[in-house]
C-alpha positions as a Markdown table, in Angstrom:
| # | Residue | x | y | z |
|---|---|---|---|---|
| 1 | Unk | 123.4 | -34.2 | 55.6 |
| 2 | Unk | 120.3 | -36.0 | 54.4 |
| 3 | Unk | 119.0 | -39.5 | 55.8 |
| 4 | Unk | 117.7 | -42.3 | 53.7 |
| 5 | Unk | 116.1 | -45.6 | 54.3 |
| 6 | Unk | 118.7 | -48.1 | 53.0 |
| 7 | Unk | 117.3 | -50.3 | 50.3 |
| 8 | Unk | 118.8 | -53.8 | 51.2 |
| 9 | Unk | 118.3 | -56.6 | 48.5 |
| 10 | Unk | 120.5 | -59.3 | 50.0 |
| 11 | Unk | 118.1 | -60.2 | 52.9 |
| 12 | Unk | 117.6 | -64.2 | 52.9 |
| 13 | Unk | 113.5 | -63.4 | 52.6 |
| 14 | Unk | 112.2 | -60.9 | 50.3 |
| 15 | Unk | 108.4 | -62.3 | 51.5 |
| 16 | Unk | 107.3 | -64.2 | 54.4 |
| 17 | Unk | 107.7 | -67.8 | 54.1 |
| 18 | Unk | 104.0 | -68.3 | 54.2 |
| 19 | Unk | 101.7 | -66.9 | 51.6 |
| 20 | Unk | 99.2 | -66.3 | 53.9 |
| 21 | Unk | 101.3 | -63.6 | 55.2 |
| 22 | Unk | 101.8 | -61.5 | 51.9 |
| 23 | Unk | 98.4 | -59.6 | 51.8 |
| 24 | Unk | 96.7 | -57.8 | 54.4 |
| 25 | Unk | 93.2 | -59.3 | 55.2 |
| 26 | Unk | 91.0 | -57.1 | 53.6 |
| 27 | Unk | 92.8 | -57.2 | 49.9 |
| 28 | Unk | 90.6 | -58.2 | 47.0 |
| 29 | Unk | 92.7 | -61.2 | 46.2 |
| 30 | Unk | 92.5 | -62.7 | 49.4 |
| 31 | Unk | 88.4 | -61.9 | 49.2 |
| 32 | Unk | 88.4 | -63.5 | 45.6 |
| 33 | Unk | 90.2 | -66.8 | 46.8 |
| 34 | Unk | 87.8 | -67.0 | 50.0 |
| 35 | Unk | 84.7 | -66.9 | 47.3 |
| 36 | Unk | 86.0 | -69.0 | 44.9 |
| 37 | Unk | 86.7 | -71.7 | 47.9 |
| 38 | Unk | 83.1 | -71.6 | 48.4 |
| 39 | Unk | 81.7 | -72.1 | 44.8 |
| 40 | Unk | 80.8 | -75.6 | 43.9 |
| 41 | Unk | 83.5 | -76.5 | 41.0 |
| 42 | Unk | 82.2 | -80.2 | 40.6 |
| 43 | Unk | 81.1 | -79.5 | 37.0 |
| 44 | Unk | 84.7 | -78.4 | 35.9 |
| 45 | Unk | 86.6 | -80.9 | 38.1 |
| 46 | Unk | 84.2 | -83.7 | 36.5 |
| 47 | Unk | 85.5 | -82.6 | 32.9 |
| 48 | Unk | 89.2 | -83.7 | 34.0 |
| 49 | Unk | 89.7 | -87.3 | 32.9 |
| 50 | Unk | 92.8 | -87.9 | 35.5 |
| 51 | Unk | 95.1 | -89.1 | 32.7 |
| 52 | Unk | 98.5 | -87.7 | 31.9 |
| 53 | Unk | 100.5 | -85.2 | 34.1 |
| 54 | Unk | 98.8 | -83.5 | 36.7 |
| 55 | Unk | 96.6 | -80.4 | 36.0 |
| 56 | Unk | 96.1 | -77.2 | 37.9 |
| 57 | Unk | 93.1 | -77.0 | 40.1 |
| 58 | Unk | 90.1 | -75.3 | 38.5 |
| 59 | Unk | 90.1 | -73.1 | 41.8 |
| 60 | Unk | 93.5 | -71.9 | 41.0 |
| 61 | Unk | 93.1 | -70.8 | 37.5 |
| 62 | Unk | 89.7 | -69.5 | 38.0 |
| 63 | Unk | 91.1 | -67.0 | 40.5 |
| 64 | Unk | 93.9 | -66.1 | 38.4 |
| 65 | Unk | 91.4 | -65.1 | 35.6 |
| 66 | Unk | 88.9 | -63.5 | 37.7 |
| 67 | Unk | 91.4 | -61.2 | 39.6 |
| 68 | Unk | 93.3 | -60.5 | 36.2 |
| 69 | Unk | 90.0 | -59.2 | 34.8 |
| 70 | Unk | 89.2 | -57.3 | 37.8 |
| 71 | Unk | 92.5 | -55.6 | 37.7 |
| 72 | Unk | 92.9 | -54.9 | 33.9 |
| 73 | Unk | 95.1 | -58.2 | 32.9 |
| 74 | Unk | 93.6 | -60.0 | 30.2 |
| 75 | Unk | 96.2 | -61.5 | 28.3 |
| 76 | Unk | 97.3 | -65.5 | 29.4 |
| 77 | Unk | 101.0 | -64.5 | 28.6 |
| 78 | Unk | 100.3 | -61.3 | 31.0 |
| 79 | Unk | 98.8 | -63.3 | 33.4 |
| 80 | Unk | 101.5 | -65.9 | 33.6 |
| 81 | Unk | 104.1 | -63.4 | 34.1 |
| 82 | Unk | 102.1 | -61.7 | 36.8 |
| 83 | Unk | 102.2 | -65.0 | 38.8 |
| 84 | Unk | 106.2 | -64.0 | 39.0 |
| 85 | Unk | 105.9 | -60.3 | 39.2 |
| 86 | Unk | 102.8 | -59.7 | 41.5 |
| 87 | Unk | 102.4 | -60.4 | 45.1 |
| 88 | Unk | 98.7 | -60.7 | 44.6 |
| 89 | Unk | 98.7 | -63.0 | 41.7 |
| 90 | Unk | 101.2 | -65.0 | 43.6 |
| 91 | Unk | 99.0 | -65.4 | 46.8 |
| 92 | Unk | 96.1 | -66.6 | 44.3 |
| 93 | Unk | 98.5 | -69.0 | 42.6 |
| 94 | Unk | 100.0 | -70.0 | 45.9 |
| 95 | Unk | 103.4 | -69.5 | 44.6 |
| 96 | Unk | 102.8 | -71.8 | 41.4 |
| 97 | Unk | 103.1 | -70.6 | 37.9 |
| 98 | Unk | 100.5 | -71.8 | 35.6 |
| 99 | Unk | 101.8 | -71.4 | 32.0 |
| 100 | Unk | 99.7 | -69.3 | 29.1 |
| 101 | Unk | 98.6 | -72.4 | 27.3 |
| 102 | Unk | 96.8 | -73.8 | 30.6 |
| 103 | Unk | 95.3 | -70.3 | 31.4 |
| 104 | Unk | 93.9 | -69.9 | 27.7 |
| 105 | Unk | 92.9 | -73.4 | 27.4 |
| 106 | Unk | 91.0 | -73.2 | 30.8 |
| 107 | Unk | 89.3 | -69.9 | 29.6 |
| 108 | Unk | 88.2 | -71.2 | 26.6 |
| 109 | Unk | 87.2 | -74.6 | 27.9 |
| 110 | Unk | 84.8 | -73.8 | 30.6 |
| 111 | Unk | 83.1 | -70.6 | 29.4 |
| 112 | Unk | 79.9 | -72.4 | 29.3 |
| 113 | Unk | 80.0 | -73.1 | 32.9 |
| 114 | Unk | 80.7 | -69.5 | 33.7 |
| 115 | Unk | 77.2 | -68.6 | 33.9 |
| 116 | Unk | 76.3 | -71.0 | 36.7 |
| 117 | Unk | 79.5 | -69.6 | 38.9 |
| 118 | Unk | 78.1 | -66.4 | 38.1 |
| 119 | Unk | 74.5 | -67.1 | 39.5 |
| 120 | Unk | 76.2 | -68.9 | 42.5 |
| 121 | Unk | 78.3 | -65.6 | 43.5 |
| 122 | Unk | 75.1 | -63.8 | 43.4 |
| 123 | Unk | 73.5 | -66.4 | 45.8 |
| 124 | Unk | 76.4 | -65.9 | 48.0 |
| 125 | Unk | 75.5 | -61.9 | 48.0 |
| 126 | Unk | 71.8 | -62.9 | 48.8 |
| 127 | Unk | 73.0 | -65.1 | 51.7 |
| 128 | Unk | 75.3 | -62.2 | 53.1 |
| 129 | Unk | 72.1 | -59.7 | 52.8 |
| 130 | Unk | 73.7 | -57.4 | 50.5 |
| 131 | Unk | 71.9 | -58.3 | 47.4 |
| 132 | Unk | 67.9 | -57.3 | 47.5 |
| 133 | Unk | 66.7 | -57.5 | 44.1 |
| 134 | Unk | 64.0 | -55.0 | 43.5 |
| 135 | Unk | 64.7 | -51.8 | 40.7 |
| 136 | Unk | 67.1 | -53.2 | 38.0 |
| 137 | Unk | 68.5 | -51.0 | 35.6 |
| 138 | Unk | 69.5 | -52.3 | 32.1 |
| 139 | Unk | 71.7 | -51.0 | 29.5 |
| 140 | Unk | 73.9 | -51.9 | 26.8 |
| 141 | Unk | 77.5 | -50.8 | 25.6 |
| 142 | Unk | 79.4 | -51.1 | 22.3 |
| 143 | Unk | 82.5 | -53.6 | 23.1 |
| 144 | Unk | 85.1 | -54.1 | 20.7 |
| 145 | Unk | 85.7 | -57.2 | 19.0 |
| 146 | Unk | 89.0 | -58.9 | 18.7 |
| 147 | Unk | 89.0 | -57.8 | 15.2 |
| 148 | Unk | 89.7 | -54.5 | 12.9 |
| 149 | Unk | 86.8 | -53.2 | 11.0 |
| 150 | Unk | 89.4 | -52.8 | 8.2 |
| 151 | Unk | 89.1 | -56.7 | 7.5 |
| 152 | Unk | 85.4 | -56.4 | 6.7 |
| 153 | Unk | 84.6 | -56.8 | 3.2 |
| 154 | Unk | 81.5 | -55.6 | 1.6 |
| 155 | Unk | 79.2 | -57.8 | -0.8 |
| 156 | Unk | 79.8 | -54.7 | -3.8 |
| 157 | Unk | 83.4 | -54.9 | -2.7 |
| 158 | Unk | 83.7 | -58.6 | -3.2 |
| 159 | Unk | 82.3 | -58.6 | -6.5 |
| 160 | Unk | 84.7 | -56.5 | -8.0 |
| 161 | Unk | 87.5 | -58.0 | -6.4 |
| 162 | Unk | 86.1 | -61.6 | -7.9 |
| 163 | Unk | 86.1 | -60.0 | -11.2 |
| 164 | Unk | 89.8 | -58.6 | -10.8 |
| 165 | Unk | 91.1 | -61.9 | -9.2 |
| 166 | Unk | 89.8 | -64.1 | -11.8 |
| 167 | Unk | 91.1 | -62.0 | -14.6 |
| 168 | Unk | 94.7 | -62.3 | -12.8 |
| 169 | Unk | 94.2 | -66.1 | -12.8 |
| 170 | Unk | 93.5 | -66.2 | -16.4 |
| 171 | Unk | 96.5 | -64.2 | -17.0 |
| 172 | Unk | 98.8 | -66.6 | -15.0 |
| 173 | Unk | 97.4 | -69.6 | -16.5 |
| 174 | Unk | 98.2 | -68.2 | -19.4 |
| 175 | Unk | 101.8 | -67.3 | -18.7 |
| 176 | Unk | 102.2 | -70.9 | -17.4 |
| 177 | Unk | 101.2 | -72.5 | -20.5 |
| 178 | Unk | 104.1 | -70.3 | -22.4 |
| 179 | Unk | 107.1 | -72.0 | -23.1 |
| 180 | Unk | 108.8 | -68.6 | -23.1 |
| 181 | Unk | 108.8 | -66.9 | -20.0 |
| 182 | Unk | 111.3 | -64.4 | -20.5 |
| 183 | Unk | 108.6 | -61.5 | -20.1 |
| 184 | Unk | 108.0 | -62.7 | -16.6 |
| 185 | Unk | 109.1 | -60.1 | -13.7 |
| 186 | Unk | 112.4 | -61.7 | -11.7 |
| 187 | Unk | 111.1 | -63.2 | -8.6 |
| 188 | Unk | 107.7 | -64.2 | -9.4 |
| 189 | Unk | 106.8 | -67.7 | -8.6 |
| 190 | Unk | 103.5 | -68.5 | -10.8 |
| 191 | Unk | 102.0 | -71.5 | -8.7 |
| 192 | Unk | 102.7 | -69.5 | -5.5 |
| 193 | Unk | 100.6 | -66.4 | -7.3 |
| 194 | Unk | 98.1 | -68.9 | -8.5 |
| 195 | Unk | 97.5 | -70.4 | -4.8 |
| 196 | Unk | 97.1 | -66.9 | -3.2 |
| 197 | Unk | 94.4 | -65.7 | -5.4 |
| 198 | Unk | 92.8 | -69.0 | -5.5 |
| 199 | Unk | 92.9 | -68.8 | -1.8 |
| 200 | Unk | 91.2 | -65.4 | -2.0 |
| 201 | Unk | 88.4 | -66.3 | -4.0 |
| 202 | Unk | 87.7 | -69.1 | -2.1 |
| 203 | Unk | 87.7 | -66.9 | 1.3 |
| 204 | Unk | 85.3 | -64.5 | -0.9 |
| 205 | Unk | 83.1 | -67.0 | -1.8 |
| 206 | Unk | 82.5 | -68.3 | 1.8 |
| 207 | Unk | 82.1 | -64.4 | 2.8 |
| 208 | Unk | 79.5 | -64.2 | 0.1 |
| 209 | Unk | 77.8 | -67.3 | 1.5 |
| 210 | Unk | 77.6 | -65.6 | 4.9 |
| 211 | Unk | 76.3 | -62.2 | 3.5 |
| 212 | Unk | 73.6 | -64.4 | 1.7 |
| 213 | Unk | 72.6 | -66.4 | 4.6 |
| 214 | Unk | 72.3 | -63.3 | 6.7 |
| 215 | Unk | 70.3 | -61.1 | 4.0 |
| 216 | Unk | 67.8 | -64.2 | 4.0 |
| 217 | Unk | 67.5 | -63.8 | 7.7 |
| 218 | Unk | 66.9 | -60.0 | 7.5 |
| 219 | Unk | 64.4 | -60.6 | 4.5 |
| 220 | Unk | 62.1 | -62.8 | 6.9 |
| 221 | Unk | 62.4 | -60.6 | 9.8 |
| 222 | Unk | 61.6 | -57.5 | 7.8 |
| 223 | Unk | 58.9 | -59.0 | 5.9 |
| 224 | Unk | 57.0 | -60.1 | 9.3 |
| 225 | Unk | 57.3 | -56.5 | 10.5 |
| 226 | Unk | 55.8 | -55.2 | 6.9 |
| 227 | Unk | 52.8 | -57.5 | 7.4 |
| 228 | Unk | 52.5 | -56.5 | 11.1 |
| 229 | Unk | 52.5 | -52.8 | 10.0 |
| 230 | Unk | 50.1 | -53.7 | 6.9 |
| 231 | Unk | 47.6 | -55.7 | 9.2 |
| 232 | Unk | 47.7 | -52.8 | 11.8 |
| 233 | Unk | 47.0 | -50.2 | 8.9 |
| 234 | Unk | 44.2 | -52.1 | 7.9 |
| 235 | Unk | 42.6 | -52.6 | 11.2 |
| 236 | Unk | 43.0 | -48.6 | 11.8 |
| 237 | Unk | 41.0 | -48.0 | 8.5 |
| 238 | Unk | 38.5 | -50.7 | 9.3 |
| 239 | Unk | 37.7 | -49.0 | 12.6 |
| 240 | Unk | 37.6 | -45.6 | 11.6 |
| 241 | Unk | 36.3 | -46.4 | 8.0 |
| 242 | Unk | 38.5 | -43.9 | 6.8 |
| 243 | Unk | 41.7 | -44.4 | 4.4 |
| 244 | Unk | 44.9 | -43.6 | 6.2 |
| 245 | Unk | 46.7 | -40.8 | 4.8 |
| 246 | Unk | 50.6 | -40.8 | 4.3 |
| 247 | Unk | 52.7 | -43.5 | 2.4 |
| 248 | Unk | 51.8 | -46.9 | 3.2 |
| 249 | Unk | 54.8 | -49.3 | 4.0 |
| 250 | Unk | 57.3 | -50.1 | 1.7 |
| 251 | Unk | 57.8 | -54.0 | 1.0 |
| 252 | Unk | 61.4 | -55.4 | 2.0 |
| 253 | Unk | 63.3 | -56.4 | -1.1 |
| 254 | Unk | 65.2 | -59.7 | -0.9 |
| 255 | Unk | 68.7 | -60.5 | -1.6 |
| 256 | Unk | 72.0 | -59.2 | -0.2 |
| 257 | Unk | 72.8 | -55.5 | -0.6 |
| 258 | Unk | 76.3 | -54.0 | -1.8 |
| 259 | Unk | 76.6 | -52.6 | 1.8 |
| 260 | Unk | 76.4 | -55.9 | 3.5 |
| 261 | Unk | 79.5 | -56.6 | 5.1 |
| 262 | Unk | 81.2 | -59.7 | 6.5 |
| 263 | Unk | 84.5 | -59.6 | 8.7 |
| 264 | Unk | 87.1 | -62.1 | 7.9 |
| 265 | Unk | 88.9 | -62.1 | 11.2 |
| 266 | Unk | 85.3 | -62.7 | 13.3 |
| 267 | Unk | 82.5 | -62.8 | 11.0 |
| 268 | Unk | 79.9 | -62.9 | 13.8 |
| 269 | Unk | 81.0 | -59.3 | 15.0 |
| 270 | Unk | 79.3 | -56.2 | 13.6 |
| 271 | Unk | 80.4 | -53.0 | 12.6 |
| 272 | Unk | 78.2 | -50.5 | 15.0 |
| 273 | Unk | 77.9 | -46.7 | 15.3 |
| 274 | Unk | 79.4 | -45.4 | 18.6 |
| 275 | Unk | 78.7 | -42.5 | 20.6 |
| 276 | Unk | 80.3 | -39.4 | 19.3 |
| 277 | Unk | 80.3 | -40.4 | 15.5 |
| 278 | Unk | 82.2 | -43.1 | 13.8 |
| 279 | Unk | 82.1 | -46.7 | 13.6 |
| 280 | Unk | 84.0 | -49.9 | 15.2 |
| 281 | Unk | 83.7 | -53.6 | 14.8 |
| 282 | Unk | 82.0 | -54.5 | 18.1 |
| 283 | Unk | 79.3 | -56.4 | 20.2 |
| 284 | Unk | 76.5 | -55.0 | 22.1 |
| 285 | Unk | 77.3 | -56.1 | 25.5 |
| 286 | Unk | 74.0 | -56.1 | 27.7 |
| 287 | Unk | 73.9 | -55.8 | 31.6 |
| 288 | Unk | 71.5 | -55.5 | 34.1 |
| 289 | Unk | 72.4 | -53.9 | 37.3 |
| 290 | Unk | 70.5 | -54.1 | 40.9 |
| 291 | Unk | 70.1 | -50.2 | 41.6 |
| 292 | Unk | 70.5 | -50.6 | 45.5 |
| 293 | Unk | 74.0 | -52.2 | 45.0 |
| 294 | Unk | 75.3 | -52.0 | 41.4 |
| 295 | Unk | 75.4 | -55.5 | 41.5 |
| 296 | Unk | 75.1 | -57.0 | 37.7 |
| 297 | Unk | 72.4 | -59.8 | 37.9 |
| 298 | Unk | 72.0 | -60.6 | 34.3 |
| 299 | Unk | 74.4 | -60.3 | 31.3 |
| 300 | Unk | 74.2 | -60.9 | 27.5 |
| 301 | Unk | 75.7 | -60.1 | 24.2 |
| 302 | Unk | 74.0 | -59.3 | 20.8 |
| 303 | Unk | 75.3 | -58.8 | 17.3 |
| 304 | Unk | 72.3 | -55.9 | 17.1 |
| 305 | Unk | 73.6 | -52.5 | 17.2 |
| 306 | Unk | 70.5 | -51.0 | 18.9 |
| 307 | Unk | 68.7 | -52.4 | 22.1 |
| 308 | Unk | 65.3 | -52.7 | 20.8 |
| 309 | Unk | 65.3 | -56.2 | 20.8 |
| 310 | Unk | 67.1 | -57.1 | 24.2 |
| 311 | Unk | 64.3 | -56.7 | 26.7 |
| 312 | Unk | 62.9 | -60.0 | 25.8 |
| 313 | Unk | 66.2 | -62.2 | 26.1 |
| 314 | Unk | 66.9 | -60.1 | 29.7 |
| 315 | Unk | 63.6 | -60.9 | 30.8 |
| 316 | Unk | 64.3 | -64.8 | 30.1 |
| 317 | Unk | 67.7 | -64.2 | 31.8 |
| 318 | Unk | 66.4 | -62.5 | 34.9 |
| 319 | Unk | 63.4 | -65.1 | 35.2 |
| 320 | Unk | 65.9 | -68.2 | 35.6 |
| 321 | Unk | 67.2 | -67.1 | 39.1 |
| 322 | Unk | 64.0 | -65.4 | 40.5 |
| 323 | Unk | 63.3 | -68.2 | 42.9 |
| 324 | Unk | 66.9 | -68.0 | 44.4 |
| 325 | Unk | 67.4 | -64.2 | 44.1 |
| 326 | Unk | 64.2 | -62.7 | 44.7 |
| 327 | Unk | 61.6 | -61.2 | 42.4 |
| 328 | Unk | 62.3 | -58.0 | 40.0 |
| 329 | Unk | 59.7 | -55.4 | 40.6 |
| 330 | Unk | 60.9 | -52.5 | 38.0 |
| 331 | Unk | 63.0 | -52.8 | 34.8 |
| 332 | Unk | 64.6 | -49.3 | 34.0 |
| 333 | Unk | 65.8 | -48.7 | 31.1 |
| 334 | Unk | 66.5 | -45.7 | 28.2 |
| 335 | Unk | 64.8 | -45.0 | 25.3 |
| 336 | Unk | 66.7 | -47.3 | 23.1 |
| 337 | Unk | 64.7 | -50.0 | 24.6 |
| 338 | Unk | 61.3 | -48.4 | 24.3 |
| 339 | Unk | 58.5 | -50.1 | 22.3 |
| 340 | Unk | 54.9 | -51.3 | 23.0 |
| 341 | Unk | 55.9 | -55.0 | 22.5 |
| 342 | Unk | 58.7 | -54.4 | 25.2 |
| 343 | Unk | 56.2 | -52.6 | 27.8 |
| 344 | Unk | 54.0 | -55.8 | 27.3 |
| 345 | Unk | 56.6 | -58.1 | 27.9 |
| 346 | Unk | 57.4 | -56.6 | 30.9 |
| 347 | Unk | 53.9 | -56.4 | 32.2 |
| 348 | Unk | 53.7 | -60.2 | 30.9 |
| 349 | Unk | 56.4 | -61.0 | 33.4 |
| 350 | Unk | 54.8 | -59.1 | 36.2 |
| 351 | Unk | 57.5 | -56.4 | 36.1 |
| 352 | Unk | 56.7 | -52.8 | 36.2 |
| 353 | Unk | 58.5 | -51.2 | 33.0 |
| 354 | Unk | 60.0 | -47.8 | 33.2 |
| 355 | Unk | 61.5 | -47.2 | 29.9 |
| 356 | Unk | 62.1 | -43.5 | 28.6 |
| 357 | Unk | 59.8 | -42.7 | 25.8 |
| 358 | Unk | 62.2 | -39.9 | 24.4 |
| 359 | Unk | 65.6 | -38.4 | 25.5 |
| 360 | Unk | 65.1 | -36.2 | 28.7 |
| 361 | Unk | 65.9 | -32.6 | 28.2 |
| 362 | Unk | 69.1 | -31.7 | 30.1 |
| 363 | Unk | 68.0 | -28.4 | 31.5 |
| 364 | Unk | 64.1 | -28.5 | 32.3 |
| 365 | Unk | 62.4 | -25.7 | 33.8 |
| 366 | Unk | 62.2 | -25.8 | 37.4 |
| 367 | Unk | 58.2 | -25.8 | 37.7 |
| 368 | Unk | 58.4 | -29.0 | 35.2 |
| 369 | Unk | 60.8 | -30.9 | 38.0 |
| 370 | Unk | 58.4 | -29.9 | 40.7 |
| 371 | Unk | 55.2 | -30.6 | 39.4 |
| 372 | Unk | 52.7 | -33.6 | 38.3 |
| 373 | Unk | 51.4 | -34.1 | 35.2 |
| 374 | Unk | 47.4 | -33.8 | 34.1 |
| 375 | Unk | 45.6 | -37.0 | 34.8 |
| 376 | Unk | 46.0 | -39.8 | 32.6 |
| 377 | Unk | 43.1 | -40.0 | 29.9 |
| 378 | Unk | 40.8 | -43.1 | 29.5 |
| 379 | Unk | 41.8 | -45.6 | 27.2 |
| 380 | Unk | 45.5 | -44.5 | 27.2 |
| 381 | Unk | 48.0 | -47.1 | 25.5 |
| 382 | Unk | 50.8 | -48.7 | 27.6 |
| 383 | Unk | 53.2 | -46.4 | 25.9 |
| 384 | Unk | 51.4 | -43.5 | 27.0 |
| 385 | Unk | 50.5 | -44.6 | 30.4 |
| 386 | Unk | 54.4 | -45.0 | 30.9 |
| 387 | Unk | 55.0 | -41.6 | 29.6 |
| 388 | Unk | 52.6 | -40.3 | 31.9 |
| 389 | Unk | 54.1 | -42.1 | 34.9 |
| 390 | Unk | 57.9 | -40.9 | 34.2 |
| 391 | Unk | 56.3 | -37.3 | 34.5 |
| 392 | Unk | 55.4 | -37.9 | 37.9 |
| 393 | Unk | 57.6 | -36.9 | 40.8 |
| 394 | Unk | 57.6 | -40.9 | 41.7 |
| 395 | Unk | 58.5 | -42.0 | 38.4 |
| 396 | Unk | 61.1 | -39.1 | 37.6 |
| 397 | Unk | 63.1 | -40.2 | 41.1 |
| 398 | Unk | 63.2 | -43.9 | 40.4 |
| 399 | Unk | 64.1 | -43.7 | 36.6 |
| 400 | Unk | 66.8 | -41.1 | 38.0 |
| 401 | Unk | 68.3 | -44.4 | 39.4 |
| 402 | Unk | 69.5 | -45.7 | 36.0 |
| 403 | Unk | 71.9 | -43.0 | 35.6 |
| 404 | Unk | 73.7 | -43.8 | 38.9 |
| 405 | Unk | 73.6 | -47.1 | 38.7 |
| 406 | Unk | 74.3 | -48.9 | 35.1 |
| 407 | Unk | 76.4 | -46.0 | 33.6 |
| 408 | Unk | 79.1 | -46.1 | 36.5 |
| 409 | Unk | 79.1 | -49.6 | 36.3 |
| 410 | Unk | 80.2 | -49.7 | 32.5 |
| 411 | Unk | 82.4 | -46.7 | 33.1 |
| 412 | Unk | 84.5 | -48.4 | 35.7 |
| 413 | Unk | 84.5 | -51.5 | 33.7 |
| 414 | Unk | 85.9 | -49.6 | 30.9 |
| 415 | Unk | 88.2 | -46.9 | 32.5 |
| 416 | Unk | 89.2 | -48.7 | 35.8 |
| 417 | Unk | 89.2 | -52.0 | 35.1 |
| 418 | Unk | 90.4 | -51.2 | 31.6 |
| 419 | Unk | 88.2 | -53.9 | 29.7 |
| 420 | Unk | 87.4 | -52.4 | 26.2 |
| 421 | Unk | 88.0 | -55.1 | 23.9 |
| 422 | Unk | 87.2 | -58.8 | 23.8 |
| 423 | Unk | 90.2 | -61.0 | 23.7 |
| 424 | Unk | 87.9 | -64.0 | 22.1 |
| 425 | Unk | 86.5 | -64.2 | 19.0 |
| 426 | Unk | 82.5 | -65.5 | 18.0 |
| 427 | Unk | 79.4 | -64.4 | 19.7 |
| 428 | Unk | 79.5 | -67.6 | 22.1 |
| 429 | Unk | 82.8 | -66.9 | 23.1 |
| 430 | Unk | 82.6 | -63.3 | 23.9 |
| 431 | Unk | 79.3 | -64.0 | 25.8 |
| 432 | Unk | 81.1 | -66.0 | 28.0 |
| 433 | Unk | 84.0 | -63.5 | 28.3 |
| 434 | Unk | 81.5 | -60.8 | 29.2 |
| 435 | Unk | 80.1 | -63.0 | 31.7 |
| 436 | Unk | 83.8 | -63.5 | 33.3 |
| 437 | Unk | 84.0 | -59.6 | 33.2 |
| 438 | Unk | 80.5 | -59.3 | 34.8 |
| 439 | Unk | 81.8 | -61.7 | 37.4 |
| 440 | Unk | 84.9 | -59.6 | 38.2 |
| 441 | Unk | 83.1 | -56.7 | 38.5 |
| 442 | Unk | 80.5 | -58.2 | 41.2 |
| 443 | Unk | 83.4 | -59.7 | 43.1 |
| 444 | Unk | 85.3 | -56.2 | 43.3 |
| 445 | Unk | 81.7 | -54.7 | 44.3 |
| 446 | Unk | 81.1 | -57.5 | 46.9 |
| 447 | Unk | 84.4 | -56.6 | 48.6 |
| 448 | Unk | 83.5 | -53.3 | 49.4 |
| 449 | Unk | 79.8 | -54.2 | 50.4 |
| 450 | Unk | 80.4 | -57.1 | 52.5 |
| 451 | Unk | 79.8 | -56.8 | 56.2 |
| 452 | Unk | 82.8 | -56.0 | 58.0 |
């Protein structure tokens, strides 16, 4: 006869009476609580006025949010439910149950303070002798915005819709002035139909204004790039005494283009191409990770689909905590970041750039992998010098750190932690949310790296 363990649901205590006994000592939730208890939360606490009913302590709410992002629970309603259903969340909340409004308001309210808390955790990792900043790997990943690309309107489509809607408004006004409205379809409410179209026209006018402002910014940027190219071309012609061949750069055209788009749900997000083909409404999330520990040391979010312009902002972000965390020796990045301007920016910051000039072959010959390149010619440009270093054994070995550092970080954040889409809207808010995601990643990583 089979023997079974009897499930007895009538016991007096389903859990030990003390929350401290609910989890084993090396549980991630316990580690997150221990770390947050050591953070300086004074900037958060000072913002509470002390009026009205008692508020949940910022340490409690922050712990719930961080553990939620670390384990794939992002919705404030799901976080509230988890304080009832999950032993780990019950431990973090000390058997309290903050409602979803409190959690959502806390997340929105303190997004600006997260960067300071993010740095404090890195300082703690430094004190634990875990983090030793040296080689930093930089990359970006397209993260979906909290908006559908199907809610985007292009400038050309707006102009067509405007013509149609204005004609419909005139038709409805004419019907409203008629004394006899017998030919009006049953159930049609003229004032309601008029208001709906007028509201849509107002929304499209605002969208056109946004597109026009973006077009103006783009024109100024493209004009500056065009003038720089013309100046370089003129300098080369003067130096060689010969007219350069090929077509000269084409000057940019001002004004909005028919293909320019704005999203009506999150107008600060952009339609971006994704790997494997296709497009999605997204932001470009940036992260720089320490090659030795895979801890993220700098974050950022961009509206640009490519990474060319992200080196200088990331260098500025890395410069701020350099006195505390240590000096970055080498910045490693793929070919999407390669430009002479970015190489010079790294050198100006006393950081050795190791940025791929072009995509590597998947199956290089064995002789190439075990040989050194020819000597670098005199007068080589910064790009040529870096390309030469990438072909050396030392350069190839160091550049290989990128694939085993930042790519697994993004893979784990997306596939294990389950974060593929921002919950908030707007560039400033998603930047804060991305910092929260990276903070959760760092705590997961620190829980593994901490000295036992």
